[in-house]
Short mmCIF file of C-alpha atoms and ligand atoms in Angstrom, two decimals:
data_model
loop_
_atom_site.label_atom_id
_atom_site.label_comp_id
_atom_site.label_asym_id
_atom_site.label_seq_id
_atom_site.Cartn_x
_atom_site.Cartn_y
_atom_site.Cartn_z
CA MET A 1 -24.25 9.46 26.85
CA TRP A 2 -22.70 10.01 23.40
CA ARG A 3 -19.35 8.31 22.93
CA PRO A 4 -16.99 9.04 20.07
CA GLY A 5 -16.49 5.33 19.37
CA PRO A 6 -13.48 3.47 18.08
CA LEU A 7 -12.75 5.86 15.20
CA ARG A 8 -11.29 8.21 17.78
CA ALA A 9 -8.84 5.55 18.91
CA ALA A 10 -7.39 5.00 15.46
CA VAL A 11 -3.67 5.86 15.41
CA ALA A 12 -3.22 7.13 18.93
CA VAL A 13 -1.44 10.46 18.85
CA SER A 14 1.82 10.77 20.78
CA PRO A 15 2.87 13.97 22.57
CA ARG A 16 5.09 15.23 19.79
CA GLY A 17 2.96 13.70 17.05
CA THR A 18 -0.26 15.63 17.19
CA ALA A 19 -2.60 16.32 14.30
CA GLY A 20 -1.24 19.35 12.45
CA SER A 21 2.33 18.76 13.68
CA PRO A 22 5.04 18.48 11.00
CA ARG A 23 5.80 15.01 12.40
CA PRO A 24 2.33 13.53 12.87
CA LEU A 25 3.70 9.97 12.96
CA HIS A 26 6.32 10.54 15.65
CA GLY A 27 6.55 7.43 17.83
CA LYS A 28 4.80 5.21 15.28
CA VAL A 29 6.22 2.14 13.57
CA ALA A 30 5.25 1.53 9.95
CA LEU A 31 5.64 -1.62 7.89
CA VAL A 32 5.66 -1.07 4.11
CA THR A 33 5.81 -3.92 1.60
CA ALA A 34 7.22 -3.66 -1.93
CA ALA A 35 8.97 -0.53 -0.73
CA THR A 36 12.26 -0.51 -2.60
CA ASP A 37 11.04 1.23 -5.75
CA GLY A 38 8.22 3.36 -7.15
CA ILE A 39 5.19 4.02 -4.98
CA GLY A 40 6.31 1.86 -2.04
CA LEU A 41 9.66 3.64 -1.76
CA ALA A 42 7.90 7.02 -1.89
CA VAL A 43 5.48 5.84 0.83
CA ALA A 44 8.36 4.69 3.04
CA GLY A 45 10.00 8.10 2.53
CA ALA A 46 6.81 10.03 3.27
CA LEU A 47 6.02 8.07 6.45
CA GLY A 48 9.63 8.34 7.60
CA GLY A 49 9.58 12.07 6.87
CA ALA A 50 6.47 12.35 9.04
CA GLY A 51 8.41 10.88 11.96
CA ALA A 52 7.58 7.16 11.73
CA GLN A 53 10.16 4.44 12.17
CA VAL A 54 9.84 2.45 8.96
CA LEU A 55 10.54 -1.20 8.23
CA LEU A 56 10.60 -1.54 4.46
CA SER A 57 10.73 -4.75 2.46
CA SER A 58 10.81 -6.32 -0.97
CA ARG A 59 12.00 -9.62 -2.44
CA ARG A 60 15.60 -8.77 -3.32
CA ALA A 61 18.25 -8.10 -0.66
CA HIS A 62 20.23 -5.68 -2.85
CA ASN A 63 17.08 -3.59 -3.43
CA VAL A 64 16.33 -3.53 0.29
CA GLU A 65 19.88 -2.46 1.06
CA ARG A 66 19.81 0.31 -1.57
CA ALA A 67 16.45 1.68 -0.40
CA VAL A 68 17.46 1.63 3.28
CA GLN A 69 20.68 3.50 2.49
CA GLU A 70 18.82 6.04 0.36
CA LEU A 71 16.28 6.85 3.07
CA ARG A 72 18.83 6.83 5.89
CA GLY A 73 20.82 9.29 3.77
CA ARG A 74 17.80 11.59 4.11
CA GLY A 75 18.02 11.27 7.89
CA LEU A 76 15.03 8.91 8.24
CA GLN A 77 14.73 6.07 10.77
CA VAL A 78 14.52 3.11 8.43
CA SER A 79 15.39 -0.55 8.53
CA GLY A 80 14.80 -3.26 5.94
CA VAL A 81 14.20 -6.96 5.47
CA THR A 82 13.57 -9.16 2.45
CA CYS A 83 10.00 -10.38 2.06
CA HIS A 84 8.16 -12.03 -0.80
CA VAL A 85 4.59 -11.28 0.29
CA GLY A 86 3.27 -14.42 -1.40
CA ASN A 87 5.23 -16.59 1.04
CA ALA A 88 3.76 -17.11 4.54
CA GLU A 89 7.10 -17.72 6.24
CA SER A 90 8.54 -14.64 4.62
CA ARG A 91 5.60 -12.52 5.86
CA GLU A 92 6.04 -13.81 9.41
CA LYS A 93 9.77 -13.06 9.28
CA MET A 94 9.03 -9.48 8.19
CA VAL A 95 6.54 -8.88 11.00
CA GLN A 96 8.99 -10.34 13.52
CA ALA A 97 11.71 -8.05 12.15
CA ALA A 98 9.50 -5.01 12.80
CA LEU A 99 8.89 -6.18 16.37
CA ASP A 100 12.58 -6.96 16.99
CA THR A 101 13.84 -3.72 15.43
CA PHE A 102 11.26 -1.18 16.54
CA GLY A 103 9.27 -2.93 19.31
CA GLY A 104 5.80 -2.95 17.72
CA ILE A 105 3.66 -2.11 14.69
CA ASP A 106 1.19 0.78 14.31
CA ILE A 107 0.89 1.12 10.54
CA LEU A 108 0.80 -1.35 7.65
CA VAL A 109 0.95 -0.36 4.00
CA SER A 110 0.34 -3.44 1.85
CA ASN A 111 1.69 -2.36 -1.51
CA ALA A 112 2.95 -5.44 -3.37
CA ALA A 113 1.33 -6.69 -6.56
CA VAL A 114 2.16 -8.83 -9.57
CA ASN A 115 0.87 -8.83 -13.08
CA PRO A 116 2.22 -11.92 -14.86
CA HIS A 117 -0.30 -11.75 -17.72
CA LEU A 118 -0.61 -9.22 -20.52
CA GLY A 119 -3.39 -10.08 -22.97
CA PRO A 120 -7.03 -11.12 -23.14
CA ALA A 121 -8.45 -12.22 -19.79
CA LEU A 122 -9.95 -15.25 -21.53
CA GLU A 123 -6.43 -16.50 -22.26
CA ALA A 124 -5.22 -16.33 -18.66
CA ASP A 125 -4.88 -19.86 -17.29
CA GLU A 126 -5.68 -21.11 -13.80
CA GLY A 127 -2.07 -20.79 -12.64
CA THR A 128 -2.08 -17.12 -13.61
CA TRP A 129 -5.33 -16.37 -11.78
CA ASP A 130 -4.06 -18.24 -8.70
CA LYS A 131 -0.77 -16.36 -8.65
CA VAL A 132 -2.37 -12.94 -9.11
CA PHE A 133 -4.91 -13.56 -6.35
CA GLN A 134 -2.34 -15.15 -4.04
CA VAL A 135 0.08 -12.20 -4.17
CA ASN A 136 -2.32 -9.29 -4.70
CA VAL A 137 -5.26 -10.30 -2.48
CA THR A 138 -4.68 -13.30 -0.19
CA ALA A 139 -1.26 -12.08 0.93
CA ALA A 140 -2.76 -8.68 1.83
CA ALA A 141 -5.48 -10.33 3.91
CA MET A 142 -2.95 -12.59 5.63
CA LEU A 143 -0.67 -9.66 6.41
CA VAL A 144 -3.57 -7.82 8.02
CA ARG A 145 -4.28 -10.91 10.15
CA LEU A 146 -0.63 -11.03 11.21
CA VAL A 147 -0.32 -7.39 12.26
CA VAL A 148 -3.69 -6.90 14.00
CA PRO A 149 -2.72 -8.48 17.36
CA HIS A 150 0.38 -6.28 17.50
CA MET A 151 -1.59 -3.14 16.66
CA GLU A 152 -4.11 -4.00 19.37
CA LYS A 153 -1.27 -4.19 21.91
CA ARG A 154 -0.41 -0.57 20.98
CA GLY A 155 -4.01 0.61 21.35
CA GLY A 156 -4.87 0.68 17.63
CA GLY A 157 -3.41 1.30 14.22
CA ALA A 158 -3.93 2.17 10.58
CA ILE A 159 -3.74 0.02 7.45
CA VAL A 160 -3.67 0.96 3.77
CA LEU A 161 -4.09 -1.55 0.94
CA MET A 162 -2.78 -0.44 -2.47
CA SER A 163 -5.50 -0.92 -5.06
CA SER A 164 -5.64 0.71 -8.51
CA ILE A 165 -7.84 2.66 -10.91
CA ALA A 166 -7.93 -0.70 -12.72
CA GLY A 167 -9.94 -2.02 -9.78
CA TYR A 168 -12.80 0.30 -10.81
CA GLN A 169 -12.23 0.31 -14.52
CA PRO A 170 -10.65 -2.95 -15.77
CA MET A 171 -7.78 -2.16 -18.12
CA ALA A 172 -7.49 -3.86 -21.49
CA GLY A 173 -4.91 -6.65 -21.35
CA LEU A 174 -4.77 -6.54 -17.55
CA GLY A 175 -7.88 -8.62 -16.71
CA PRO A 176 -6.77 -10.78 -13.77
CA TYR A 177 -4.72 -7.91 -12.28
CA SER A 178 -7.70 -5.53 -12.57
CA VAL A 179 -10.05 -8.04 -10.92
CA SER A 180 -7.57 -8.56 -8.08
CA LYS A 181 -7.54 -4.80 -7.49
CA THR A 182 -11.36 -4.79 -7.43
CA ALA A 183 -11.13 -7.52 -4.79
CA LEU A 184 -9.01 -5.19 -2.66
CA LEU A 185 -11.84 -2.62 -2.67
CA GLY A 186 -14.02 -5.40 -1.28
CA LEU A 187 -11.37 -6.50 1.21
CA VAL A 188 -11.18 -2.99 2.68
CA GLY A 189 -14.97 -2.97 2.99
CA ALA A 190 -15.12 -6.45 4.54
CA LEU A 191 -12.37 -5.88 7.09
CA SER A 192 -13.23 -2.36 8.19
CA PRO A 193 -16.20 -3.19 10.46
CA GLU A 194 -14.17 -6.00 12.05
CA LEU A 195 -11.14 -3.78 12.67
CA LEU A 196 -12.82 -0.59 13.89
CA PRO A 197 -13.89 -2.03 17.25
CA ARG A 198 -10.21 -2.90 17.74
CA GLY A 199 -9.17 0.72 17.14
CA ILE A 200 -7.77 -0.03 13.68
CA ARG A 201 -8.71 1.90 10.56
CA ILE A 202 -8.27 0.24 7.18
CA ASN A 203 -8.48 2.17 3.92
CA GLY A 204 -7.34 1.75 0.35
CA VAL A 205 -5.58 3.96 -2.18
CA ALA A 206 -6.32 3.53 -5.88
CA PRO A 207 -3.65 5.24 -7.99
CA GLY A 208 -4.20 6.11 -11.61
CA LEU A 209 -1.36 5.79 -14.08
CA VAL A 210 1.86 6.53 -12.18
CA GLN A 211 5.30 6.63 -13.75
CA THR A 212 7.10 3.58 -12.33
CA ARG A 213 8.81 0.50 -13.72
CA PHE A 214 5.69 -1.58 -13.04
CA SER A 215 3.58 0.54 -15.41
CA SER A 216 6.27 1.26 -18.00
CA ALA A 217 4.45 -0.66 -20.76
CA LEU A 218 1.69 1.95 -20.46
CA TRP A 219 3.79 5.13 -20.64
CA GLN A 220 7.17 4.52 -22.30
CA ASP A 221 5.71 4.82 -25.78
CA GLU A 222 4.17 8.29 -26.19
CA ALA A 223 1.23 7.12 -28.31
CA VAL A 224 0.39 4.30 -25.89
CA ARG A 225 0.64 6.73 -22.97
CA ASP A 226 -1.64 9.31 -24.58
CA ARG A 227 -4.21 6.64 -25.40
CA ALA A 228 -4.10 5.26 -21.84
CA LEU A 229 -4.56 8.72 -20.33
CA GLU A 230 -7.40 9.50 -22.70
CA THR A 231 -9.14 6.20 -21.91
CA LEU A 232 -8.84 6.87 -18.20
CA GLY A 233 -9.89 10.51 -18.57
CA ALA A 234 -6.75 11.62 -16.72
CA GLN A 235 -4.80 14.82 -17.24
CA ARG A 236 -1.33 13.34 -16.87
CA LEU A 237 0.77 10.61 -15.29
CA GLY A 238 1.08 10.76 -11.51
CA THR A 239 4.24 10.57 -9.46
CA PRO A 240 4.94 8.05 -6.68
CA GLU A 241 5.23 10.97 -4.25
CA GLU A 242 1.69 12.14 -5.07
CA VAL A 243 0.34 8.70 -4.19
CA ALA A 244 2.50 8.59 -1.06
CA GLN A 245 0.89 11.81 0.21
CA ALA A 246 -2.53 10.16 0.04
CA VAL A 247 -1.23 7.17 2.02
CA LEU A 248 0.35 9.51 4.56
CA PHE A 249 -2.97 11.28 5.05
CA LEU A 250 -4.88 8.03 5.52
CA VAL A 251 -2.53 6.67 8.21
CA SER A 252 -2.19 9.99 10.02
CA PRO A 253 -4.33 11.41 12.85
CA GLN A 254 -5.81 13.88 10.32
CA ALA A 255 -7.76 10.94 8.85
CA ALA A 256 -9.06 9.69 12.21
CA PHE A 257 -12.65 9.76 10.87
CA VAL A 258 -11.88 8.04 7.56
CA ALA A 259 -12.33 4.26 7.54
CA GLY A 260 -13.37 1.56 5.08
CA GLU A 261 -12.77 3.94 2.17
CA THR A 262 -10.64 3.67 -0.98
CA LEU A 263 -9.23 6.99 -2.14
CA LEU A 264 -8.73 7.49 -5.86
CA VAL A 265 -5.50 9.37 -6.67
CA ALA A 266 -5.71 9.49 -10.42
CA GLY A 267 -5.45 12.98 -11.90
CA GLY A 268 -9.11 13.34 -12.77
CA ALA A 269 -9.65 9.81 -14.07
CA ARG A 270 -13.23 8.61 -13.89
CA ALA A 271 -13.96 5.66 -11.66
CA ARG A 272 -17.01 3.78 -10.57
CA LEU A 273 -17.84 0.13 -10.11
P1 NAP B 301 7.45 -0.62 -9.02
O1 NAP B 301 7.93 0.79 -9.04
O2 NAP B 301 7.78 -1.48 -10.19
O3 NAP B 301 7.99 -1.30 -7.68
C1 NAP B 301 7.62 -2.59 -7.38
C2 NAP B 301 8.15 -2.94 -5.99
O4 NAP B 301 7.56 -4.17 -5.60
C3 NAP B 301 9.64 -3.16 -5.93
O5 NAP B 301 10.12 -2.63 -4.70
C4 NAP B 301 9.79 -4.69 -5.97
O6 NAP B 301 11.02 -5.02 -5.38
C5 NAP B 301 8.56 -5.07 -5.14
N1 NAP B 301 7.94 -6.39 -5.33
C6 NAP B 301 7.53 -6.97 -6.48
N2 NAP B 301 6.96 -8.16 -6.24
C7 NAP B 301 6.98 -8.34 -4.91
C8 NAP B 301 6.54 -9.36 -4.04
N3 NAP B 301 5.95 -10.48 -4.51
N4 NAP B 301 6.74 -9.23 -2.70
C9 NAP B 301 7.33 -8.13 -2.21
N5 NAP B 301 7.77 -7.11 -2.99
C10 NAP B 301 7.61 -7.22 -4.31
O7 NAP B 301 5.84 -0.70 -8.84
P2 NAP B 301 4.75 0.42 -8.49
O8 NAP B 301 4.21 0.94 -9.75
O9 NAP B 301 5.28 1.35 -7.47
O10 NAP B 301 3.60 -0.49 -7.86
C11 NAP B 301 3.36 -0.55 -6.47
C12 NAP B 301 1.89 -0.80 -6.24
O11 NAP B 301 1.12 0.24 -6.83
C13 NAP B 301 1.34 -2.12 -6.81
O12 NAP B 301 0.41 -2.68 -5.90
C14 NAP B 301 0.60 -1.67 -8.07
O13 NAP B 301 -0.45 -2.55 -8.40
C15 NAP B 301 0.07 -0.33 -7.60
N6 NAP B 301 -0.32 0.56 -8.69
C16 NAP B 301 0.62 1.06 -9.56
C17 NAP B 301 0.21 1.91 -10.58
C18 NAP B 301 1.19 2.50 -11.56
O14 NAP B 301 0.71 3.11 -12.57
N7 NAP B 301 2.48 2.39 -11.36
C19 NAP B 301 -1.15 2.23 -10.73
C20 NAP B 301 -2.05 1.70 -9.84
C21 NAP B 301 -1.63 0.87 -8.82
P3 NAP B 301 11.71 -6.49 -5.56
O15 NAP B 301 11.89 -6.69 -7.02
O16 NAP B 301 13.00 -6.39 -4.78
O17 NAP B 301 10.75 -7.45 -4.93
#
């Protein structure tokens, strides 16, 4: 007899959170890292707006406090905790905070990244490569490991790793960062077949150039911005909210048949490995 398989189990749908409902994430708990600014903050807002209870985090307590107040001011169910994703103890504390505050975890958006090096990749030293891979790649893999048992207890879940257009098309001056984002494409592919039998879908989102503090060196100067957009083949800069909508889709029941994929959200930019 034909069986739909584990894809069907991904993000179980609660009575008031059905596909097509305005609150498709009602009853779900979402953990979002690096969520006090830019794309992460927009993701936390979009998931909260879709009915999820959101635990947001970043390194600095005053940023966490500000972001929580901002989203609560919009009527969303949000709590916050500090977490430097590169630190194992800090990651464990964040996961425990989600369990203590909301009673479980259904969704993880791993969004944190660093880029400590601007210049030729050949000039990046071993410490730089280690740091970039530790925060951007290893921490994401370790976070997935931490949340999986809790998602399994809830009957499944959905995970999104934040990659980048730079993962497909290495950007000049951003060598180690670009390679780390390519590694995330591979991480999604490697983890997906292991997670699907557990009812968990993992996908990636690869934004193009989005107007945030992180990318300001690429858009603040008009000439630099125009050159970057032309190189990428993109029409314009994106907004954090546009990226957040892609994340929302991937963690929602509407994407129940999408797994092991990385979605490019890049305004027409060309991308291939
Ligand atoms: P952003 O607006 O500058 O925000 C960065 C956020 O990360 C802040 O909330 C910051 O808060 C937090 N953060 C930084 N280091 C952290 C760490 N080690 N652990 C936990 N939180 C940390 O950045 P963004 O542009 O939205 O970038 C978010 C993600 O999108 C990154 O993965 C980036 O690679 C990706 N991305 C961005 C673009 C773009 O054009 N902007 C394009 C492609 C991909 P604290 O300072 O309080 O920690």
